[in-house]
Amino acid sequence: MEVKTLDRQLLDEIARTYPEEGGTPDYWGTLINRAHVMRYFSLSFHRNRELVKNVVQLGRDKKILDAGISYGFADITLKEIYGFDITGLELQENIGIYCQLPIAHGIEVIAGQLGKEPCPVPDGSFDIVILSEVLEHLRISPMTALREIHRILKPGGYLILTTPNIARL
């Protein structure tokens, strides 16, 4: 499957999965509906492409944890196009709201709150941890979360971290 074909498929899946009107409020009270998810897909499109490119450069035989998987658009591409073994971590209360698409694509999503509790995986479980657009949402010291990521990374593993430009805020 080509990436463009998968993108079109994801847009169709968003239209079938999320309600056109209303929606379910997430952790921050935002109503999650079709328009919201389509807007997120569009706004995160180039960032997700860059994320996928960076992960693929690290090698395809890697086991990945996406901490804060949300809608999982990049993760679905990594799994469906490149065959990566991916697990997502998301707040328990948001799994049913955000994670319908990654789950439908066979990505396991586990509940957890990075830094507030130990991630429910053994030490050294992952080759790559993705922390994309999550660090700025943590209500704890980033060092607490980074120590936990260090624990679950295999020796020599990679952390891919993105966060918004602070000057933009």
PDB file of N, CA and C in Angstrom, residues 84-156:
ATOM      1  N   PHE A  84       6.300  -1.888  11.346  1.00  0.00           N
ATOM      2  CA  PHE A  84       6.820  -1.756  12.703  1.00  0.00           C
ATOM      3  C   PHE A  84       5.871  -2.383  13.726  1.00  0.00           C
ATOM      4  N   ASP A  85       6.456  -2.871  14.817  1.00  0.00           N
ATOM      5  CA  ASP A  85       5.719  -3.381  15.972  1.00  0.00           C
ATOM      6  C   ASP A  85       5.523  -2.195  16.913  1.00  0.00           C
ATOM      7  N   ILE A  86       4.280  -1.735  17.040  1.00  0.00           N
ATOM      8  CA  ILE A  86       3.999  -0.506  17.786  1.00  0.00           C
ATOM      9  C   ILE A  86       3.000  -0.765  18.905  1.00  0.00           C
ATOM     10  N   THR A  87       3.279  -0.143  20.040  1.00  0.00           N
ATOM     11  CA  THR A  87       2.351  -0.110  21.164  1.00  0.00           C
ATOM     12  C   THR A  87       2.109   1.360  21.479  1.00  0.00           C
ATOM     13  N   GLY A  88       0.886   1.688  21.825  1.00  0.00           N
ATOM     14  CA  GLY A  88       0.564   3.054  22.218  1.00  0.00           C
ATOM     15  C   GLY A  88       0.315   3.131  23.713  1.00  0.00           C
ATOM     16  N   LEU A  89       0.598   4.270  24.287  1.00  0.00           N
ATOM     17  CA  LEU A  89       0.294   4.561  25.689  1.00  0.00           C
ATOM     18  C   LEU A  89      -0.594   5.796  25.693  1.00  0.00           C
ATOM     19  N   GLU A  90      -1.711   5.701  26.392  1.00  0.00           N
ATOM     20  CA  GLU A  90      -2.655   6.823  26.428  1.00  0.00           C
ATOM     21  C   GLU A  90      -3.348   6.831  27.782  1.00  0.00           C
ATOM     22  N   LEU A  91      -3.840   7.997  28.179  1.00  0.00           N
ATOM     23  CA  LEU A  91      -4.632   8.093  29.402  1.00  0.00           C
ATOM     24  C   LEU A  91      -5.847   7.176  29.283  1.00  0.00           C
ATOM     25  N   GLN A  92      -6.147   6.453  30.333  1.00  0.00           N
ATOM     26  CA  GLN A  92      -7.275   5.504  30.318  1.00  0.00           C
ATOM     27  C   GLN A  92      -8.553   6.162  29.804  1.00  0.00           C
ATOM     28  N   GLU A  93      -8.857   7.366  30.312  1.00  0.00           N
ATOM     29  CA  GLU A  93     -10.117   8.014  29.942  1.00  0.00           C
ATOM     30  C   GLU A  93     -10.143   8.485  28.485  1.00  0.00           C
ATOM     31  N   ASN A  94      -8.998   8.523  27.823  1.00  0.00           N
ATOM     32  CA  ASN A  94      -8.965   8.968  26.427  1.00  0.00           C
ATOM     33  C   ASN A  94      -8.844   7.838  25.414  1.00  0.00           C
ATOM     34  N   ILE A  95      -8.603   6.616  25.850  1.00  0.00           N
ATOM     35  CA  ILE A  95      -8.421   5.521  24.892  1.00  0.00           C
ATOM     36  C   ILE A  95      -9.649   5.365  23.997  1.00  0.00           C
ATOM     37  N   GLY A  96     -10.826   5.314  24.580  1.00  0.00           N
ATOM     38  CA  GLY A  96     -12.042   5.142  23.787  1.00  0.00           C
ATOM     39  C   GLY A  96     -12.374   6.342  22.917  1.00  0.00           C
ATOM     40  N   ILE A  97     -11.839   7.501  23.269  1.00  0.00           N
ATOM     41  CA  ILE A  97     -12.127   8.731  22.525  1.00  0.00           C
ATOM     42  C   ILE A  97     -11.151   8.903  21.368  1.00  0.00           C
ATOM     43  N   TYR A  98      -9.857   8.778  21.649  1.00  0.00           N
ATOM     44  CA  TYR A  98      -8.830   9.035  20.643  1.00  0.00           C
ATOM     45  C   TYR A  98      -8.404   7.803  19.845  1.00  0.00           C
ATOM     46  N   CYS A  99      -8.320   6.670  20.470  1.00  0.00           N
ATOM     47  CA  CYS A  99      -7.533   5.554  19.934  1.00  0.00           C
ATOM     48  C   CYS A  99      -8.306   4.547  19.093  1.00  0.00           C
ATOM     49  N   GLN A 100      -9.477   4.901  18.627  1.00  0.00           N
ATOM     50  CA  GLN A 100     -10.270   3.955  17.838  1.00  0.00           C
ATOM     51  C   GLN A 100      -9.556   3.529  16.559  1.00  0.00           C
ATOM     52  N   LEU A 101      -8.915   4.456  15.866  1.00  0.00           N
ATOM     53  CA  LEU A 101      -8.249   4.121  14.606  1.00  0.00           C
ATOM     54  C   LEU A 101      -7.016   3.242  14.812  1.00  0.00           C
ATOM     55  N   PRO A 102      -6.088   3.597  15.730  1.00  0.00           N
ATOM     56  CA  PRO A 102      -4.949   2.698  15.917  1.00  0.00           C
ATOM     57  C   PRO A 102      -5.374   1.291  16.361  1.00  0.00           C
ATOM     58  N   ILE A 103      -6.371   1.216  17.231  1.00  0.00           N
ATOM     59  CA  ILE A 103      -6.844  -0.097  17.674  1.00  0.00           C
ATOM     60  C   ILE A 103      -7.421  -0.875  16.499  1.00  0.00           C
ATOM     61  N   ALA A 104      -8.177  -0.203  15.627  1.00  0.00           N
ATOM     62  CA  ALA A 104      -8.740  -0.866  14.445  1.00  0.00           C
ATOM     63  C   ALA A 104      -7.648  -1.371  13.507  1.00  0.00           C
ATOM     64  N   HIS A 105      -6.468  -0.771  13.583  1.00  0.00           N
ATOM     65  CA  HIS A 105      -5.337  -1.204  12.752  1.00  0.00           C
ATOM     66  C   HIS A 105      -4.423  -2.174  13.489  1.00  0.00           C
ATOM     67  N   GLY A 106      -4.886  -2.711  14.598  1.00  0.00           N
ATOM     68  CA  GLY A 106      -4.130  -3.742  15.309  1.00  0.00           C
ATOM     69  C   GLY A 106      -3.013  -3.239  16.190  1.00  0.00           C
ATOM     70  N   ILE A 107      -3.040  -1.961  16.532  1.00  0.00           N
ATOM     71  CA  ILE A 107      -2.033  -1.411  17.439  1.00  0.00           C
ATOM     72  C   ILE A 107      -2.563  -1.538  18.863  1.00  0.00           C
ATOM     73  N   GLU A 108      -1.784  -2.200  19.700  1.00  0.00           N
ATOM     74  CA  GLU A 108      -2.172  -2.334  21.110  1.00  0.00           C
ATOM     75  C   GLU A 108      -2.017  -0.977  21.789  1.00  0.00           C
ATOM     76  N   VAL A 109      -3.018  -0.588  22.551  1.00  0.00           N
ATOM     77  CA  VAL A 109      -2.952   0.651  23.320  1.00  0.00           C
ATOM     78  C   VAL A 109      -3.131   0.293  24.788  1.00  0.00           C
ATOM     79  N   ILE A 110      -2.143   0.674  25.584  1.00  0.00           N
ATOM     80  CA  ILE A 110      -2.197   0.402  27.017  1.00  0.00           C
ATOM     81  C   ILE A 110      -2.465   1.707  27.763  1.00  0.00           C
ATOM     82  N   ALA A 111      -3.102   1.573  28.903  1.00  0.00           N
ATOM     83  CA  ALA A 111      -3.441   2.738  29.720  1.00  0.00           C
ATOM     84  C   ALA A 111      -2.283   3.094  30.638  1.00  0.00           C
ATOM     85  N   GLY A 112      -2.026   4.377  30.741  1.00  0.00           N
ATOM     86  CA  GLY A 112      -1.002   4.842  31.659  1.00  0.00           C
ATOM     87  C   GLY A 112      -0.871   6.345  31.597  1.00  0.00           C
ATOM     88  N   GLN A 113      -0.226   6.891  32.605  1.00  0.00           N
ATOM     89  CA  GLN A 113      -0.009   8.329  32.679  1.00  0.00           C
ATOM     90  C   GLN A 113       1.472   8.545  32.946  1.00  0.00           C
ATOM     91  N   LEU A 114       2.197   8.781  31.862  1.00  0.00           N
ATOM     92  CA  LEU A 114       3.649   8.883  31.903  1.00  0.00           C
ATOM     93  C   LEU A 114       4.120   9.850  32.983  1.00  0.00           C
ATOM     94  N   GLY A 115       4.975   9.340  33.840  1.00  0.00           N
ATOM     95  CA  GLY A 115       5.555  10.165  34.890  1.00  0.00           C
ATOM     96  C   GLY A 115       4.774  10.176  36.185  1.00  0.00           C
ATOM     97  N   LYS A 116       3.472   9.943  36.111  1.00  0.00           N
ATOM     98  CA  LYS A 116       2.658   9.907  37.333  1.00  0.00           C
ATOM     99  C   LYS A 116       2.631   8.506  37.922  1.00  0.00           C
ATOM    100  N   GLU A 117       2.835   7.519  37.067  1.00  0.00           N
ATOM    101  CA  GLU A 117       2.852   6.124  37.484  1.00  0.00           C
ATOM    102  C   GLU A 117       3.822   5.390  36.570  1.00  0.00           C
ATOM    103  N   PRO A 118       4.389   4.292  37.041  1.00  0.00           N
ATOM    104  CA  PRO A 118       5.280   3.547  36.157  1.00  0.00           C
ATOM    105  C   PRO A 118       4.519   3.040  34.919  1.00  0.00           C
ATOM    106  N   CYS A 119       5.174   3.116  33.781  1.00  0.00           N
ATOM    107  CA  CYS A 119       4.590   2.585  32.554  1.00  0.00           C
ATOM    108  C   CYS A 119       4.459   1.069  32.732  1.00  0.00           C
ATOM    109  N   PRO A 120       3.301   0.502  32.393  1.00  0.00           N
ATOM    110  CA  PRO A 120       3.066  -0.924  32.674  1.00  0.00           C
ATOM    111  C   PRO A 120       3.773  -1.856  31.694  1.00  0.00           C
ATOM    112  N   VAL A 121       5.083  -1.671  31.558  1.00  0.00           N
ATOM    113  CA  VAL A 121       5.909  -2.546  30.721  1.00  0.00           C
ATOM    114  C   VAL A 121       7.229  -2.786  31.445  1.00  0.00           C
ATOM    115  N   PRO A 122       7.877  -3.910  31.158  1.00  0.00           N
ATOM    116  CA  PRO A 122       9.170  -4.184  31.800  1.00  0.00           C
ATOM    117  C   PRO A 122      10.274  -3.242  31.336  1.00  0.00           C
ATOM    118  N   ASP A 123      11.330  -3.173  32.130  1.00  0.00           N
ATOM    119  CA  ASP A 123      12.522  -2.394  31.766  1.00  0.00           C
ATOM    120  C   ASP A 123      13.030  -2.859  30.402  1.00  0.00           C
ATOM    121  N   GLY A 124      13.551  -1.938  29.617  1.00  0.00           N
ATOM    122  CA  GLY A 124      14.189  -2.278  28.351  1.00  0.00           C
ATOM    123  C   GLY A 124      13.277  -2.926  27.329  1.00  0.00           C
ATOM    124  N   SER A 125      12.026  -2.532  27.291  1.00  0.00           N
ATOM    125  CA  SER A 125      11.049  -3.167  26.402  1.00  0.00           C
ATOM    126  C   SER A 125      11.055  -2.631  24.970  1.00  0.00           C
ATOM    127  N   PHE A 126      11.534  -1.413  24.752  1.00  0.00           N
ATOM    128  CA  PHE A 126      11.363  -0.770  23.451  1.00  0.00           C
ATOM    129  C   PHE A 126      12.676  -0.240  22.894  1.00  0.00           C
ATOM    130  N   ASP A 127      12.794  -0.311  21.568  1.00  0.00           N
ATOM    131  CA  ASP A 127      13.944   0.252  20.865  1.00  0.00           C
ATOM    132  C   ASP A 127      13.775   1.756  20.666  1.00  0.00           C
ATOM    133  N   ILE A 128      12.523   2.183  20.490  1.00  0.00           N
ATOM    134  CA  ILE A 128      12.207   3.588  20.239  1.00  0.00           C
ATOM    135  C   ILE A 128      11.006   3.979  21.084  1.00  0.00           C
ATOM    136  N   VAL A 129      11.096   5.145  21.713  1.00  0.00           N
ATOM    137  CA  VAL A 129       9.929   5.752  22.354  1.00  0.00           C
ATOM    138  C   VAL A 129       9.678   7.065  21.633  1.00  0.00           C
ATOM    139  N   ILE A 130       8.434   7.239  21.187  1.00  0.00           N
ATOM    140  CA  ILE A 130       8.006   8.480  20.562  1.00  0.00           C
ATOM    141  C   ILE A 130       7.258   9.292  21.607  1.00  0.00           C
ATOM    142  N   LEU A 131       7.670  10.521  21.773  1.00  0.00           N
ATOM    143  CA  LEU A 131       7.011  11.457  22.685  1.00  0.00           C
ATOM    144  C   LEU A 131       6.757  12.718  21.864  1.00  0.00           C
ATOM    145  N   SER A 132       5.701  12.663  21.050  1.00  0.00           N
ATOM    146  CA  SER A 132       5.442  13.722  20.085  1.00  0.00           C
ATOM    147  C   SER A 132       4.279  14.593  20.537  1.00  0.00           C
ATOM    148  N   GLU A 133       4.597  15.865  20.804  1.00  0.00           N
ATOM    149  CA  GLU A 133       3.594  16.838  21.216  1.00  0.00           C
ATOM    150  C   GLU A 133       2.912  16.420  22.522  1.00  0.00           C
ATOM    151  N   VAL A 134       3.706  15.871  23.447  1.00  0.00           N
ATOM    152  CA  VAL A 134       3.195  15.410  24.741  1.00  0.00           C
ATOM    153  C   VAL A 134       3.861  16.150  25.899  1.00  0.00           C
ATOM    154  N   LEU A 135       5.146  16.393  25.795  1.00  0.00           N
ATOM    155  CA  LEU A 135       5.916  16.969  26.895  1.00  0.00           C
ATOM    156  C   LEU A 135       5.266  18.235  27.458  1.00  0.00           C
ATOM    157  N   GLU A 136       4.709  19.065  26.576  1.00  0.00           N
ATOM    158  CA  GLU A 136       4.110  20.325  27.014  1.00  0.00           C
ATOM    159  C   GLU A 136       2.798  20.127  27.779  1.00  0.00           C
ATOM    160  N   HIS A 137       2.230  18.911  27.724  1.00  0.00           N
ATOM    161  CA  HIS A 137       0.978  18.631  28.437  1.00  0.00           C
ATOM    162  C   HIS A 137       1.208  18.042  29.829  1.00  0.00           C
ATOM    163  N   LEU A 138       2.428  17.633  30.115  1.00  0.00           N
ATOM    164  CA  LEU A 138       2.703  17.004  31.404  1.00  0.00           C
ATOM    165  C   LEU A 138       2.573  18.013  32.530  1.00  0.00           C
ATOM    166  N   ARG A 139       1.971  17.575  33.603  1.00  0.00           N
ATOM    167  CA  ARG A 139       1.791  18.443  34.775  1.00  0.00           C
ATOM    168  C   ARG A 139       2.780  18.086  35.873  1.00  0.00           C
ATOM    169  N   ILE A 140       3.885  17.497  35.445  1.00  0.00           N
ATOM    170  CA  ILE A 140       4.965  17.102  36.355  1.00  0.00           C
ATOM    171  C   ILE A 140       6.276  17.552  35.725  1.00  0.00           C
ATOM    172  N   SER A 141       7.350  17.383  36.439  1.00  0.00           N
ATOM    173  CA  SER A 141       8.660  17.692  35.883  1.00  0.00           C
ATOM    174  C   SER A 141       8.938  16.793  34.675  1.00  0.00           C
ATOM    175  N   PRO A 142       9.386  17.362  33.573  1.00  0.00           N
ATOM    176  CA  PRO A 142       9.739  16.529  32.420  1.00  0.00           C
ATOM    177  C   PRO A 142      10.798  15.481  32.758  1.00  0.00           C
ATOM    178  N   MET A 143      11.655  15.774  33.729  1.00  0.00           N
ATOM    179  CA  MET A 143      12.702  14.810  34.109  1.00  0.00           C
ATOM    180  C   MET A 143      12.101  13.520  34.645  1.00  0.00           C
ATOM    181  N   THR A 144      10.985  13.603  35.350  1.00  0.00           N
ATOM    182  CA  THR A 144      10.325  12.395  35.852  1.00  0.00           C
ATOM    183  C   THR A 144       9.892  11.517  34.687  1.00  0.00           C
ATOM    184  N   ALA A 145       9.280  12.116  33.696  1.00  0.00           N
ATOM    185  CA  ALA A 145       8.843  11.367  32.512  1.00  0.00           C
ATOM    186  C   ALA A 145      10.041  10.824  31.738  1.00  0.00           C
ATOM    187  N   LEU A 146      11.082  11.627  31.589  1.00  0.00           N
ATOM    188  CA  LEU A 146      12.263  11.187  30.840  1.00  0.00           C
ATOM    189  C   LEU A 146      12.997  10.043  31.538  1.00  0.00           C
ATOM    190  N   ARG A 147      13.011  10.042  32.861  1.00  0.00           N
ATOM    191  CA  ARG A 147      13.609   8.907  33.591  1.00  0.00           C
ATOM    192  C   ARG A 147      12.825   7.624  33.336  1.00  0.00           C
ATOM    193  N   GLU A 148      11.494   7.737  33.286  1.00  0.00           N
ATOM    194  CA  GLU A 148      10.666   6.560  33.011  1.00  0.00           C
ATOM    195  C   GLU A 148      10.896   6.062  31.580  1.00  0.00           C
ATOM    196  N   ILE A 149      11.016   6.989  30.654  1.00  0.00           N
ATOM    197  CA  ILE A 149      11.316   6.597  29.269  1.00  0.00           C
ATOM    198  C   ILE A 149      12.669   5.897  29.205  1.00  0.00           C
ATOM    199  N   HIS A 150      13.650   6.411  29.916  1.00  0.00           N
ATOM    200  CA  HIS A 150      14.967   5.776  29.954  1.00  0.00           C
ATOM    201  C   HIS A 150      14.864   4.342  30.475  1.00  0.00           C
ATOM    202  N   ARG A 151      14.014   4.136  31.467  1.00  0.00           N
ATOM    203  CA  ARG A 151      13.833   2.802  32.044  1.00  0.00           C
ATOM    204  C   ARG A 151      13.276   1.818  31.014  1.00  0.00           C
ATOM    205  N   ILE A 152      12.327   2.265  30.214  1.00  0.00           N
ATOM    206  CA  ILE A 152      11.671   1.317  29.298  1.00  0.00           C
ATOM    207  C   ILE A 152      12.382   1.171  27.958  1.00  0.00           C
ATOM    208  N   LEU A 153      13.359   2.071  27.688  1.00  0.00           N
ATOM    209  CA  LEU A 153      14.148   1.931  26.469  1.00  0.00           C
ATOM    210  C   LEU A 153      15.203   0.844  26.628  1.00  0.00           C
ATOM    211  N   LYS A 154      15.436   0.098  25.556  1.00  0.00           N
ATOM    212  CA  LYS A 154      16.548  -0.841  25.526  1.00  0.00           C
ATOM    213  C   LYS A 154      17.845  -0.044  25.529  1.00  0.00           C
ATOM    214  N   PRO A 155      18.939  -0.639  26.028  1.00  0.00           N
ATOM    215  CA  PRO A 155      20.224   0.061  25.932  1.00  0.00           C
ATOM    216  C   PRO A 155      20.502   0.442  24.471  1.00  0.00           C
ATOM    217  N   GLY A 156      20.900   1.689  24.267  1.00  0.00           N
ATOM    218  CA  GLY A 156      21.144   2.163  22.913  1.00  0.00           C
ATOM    219  C   GLY A 156      19.884   2.555  22.166  1.00  0.00           C
TER     220      GLY A 156
END
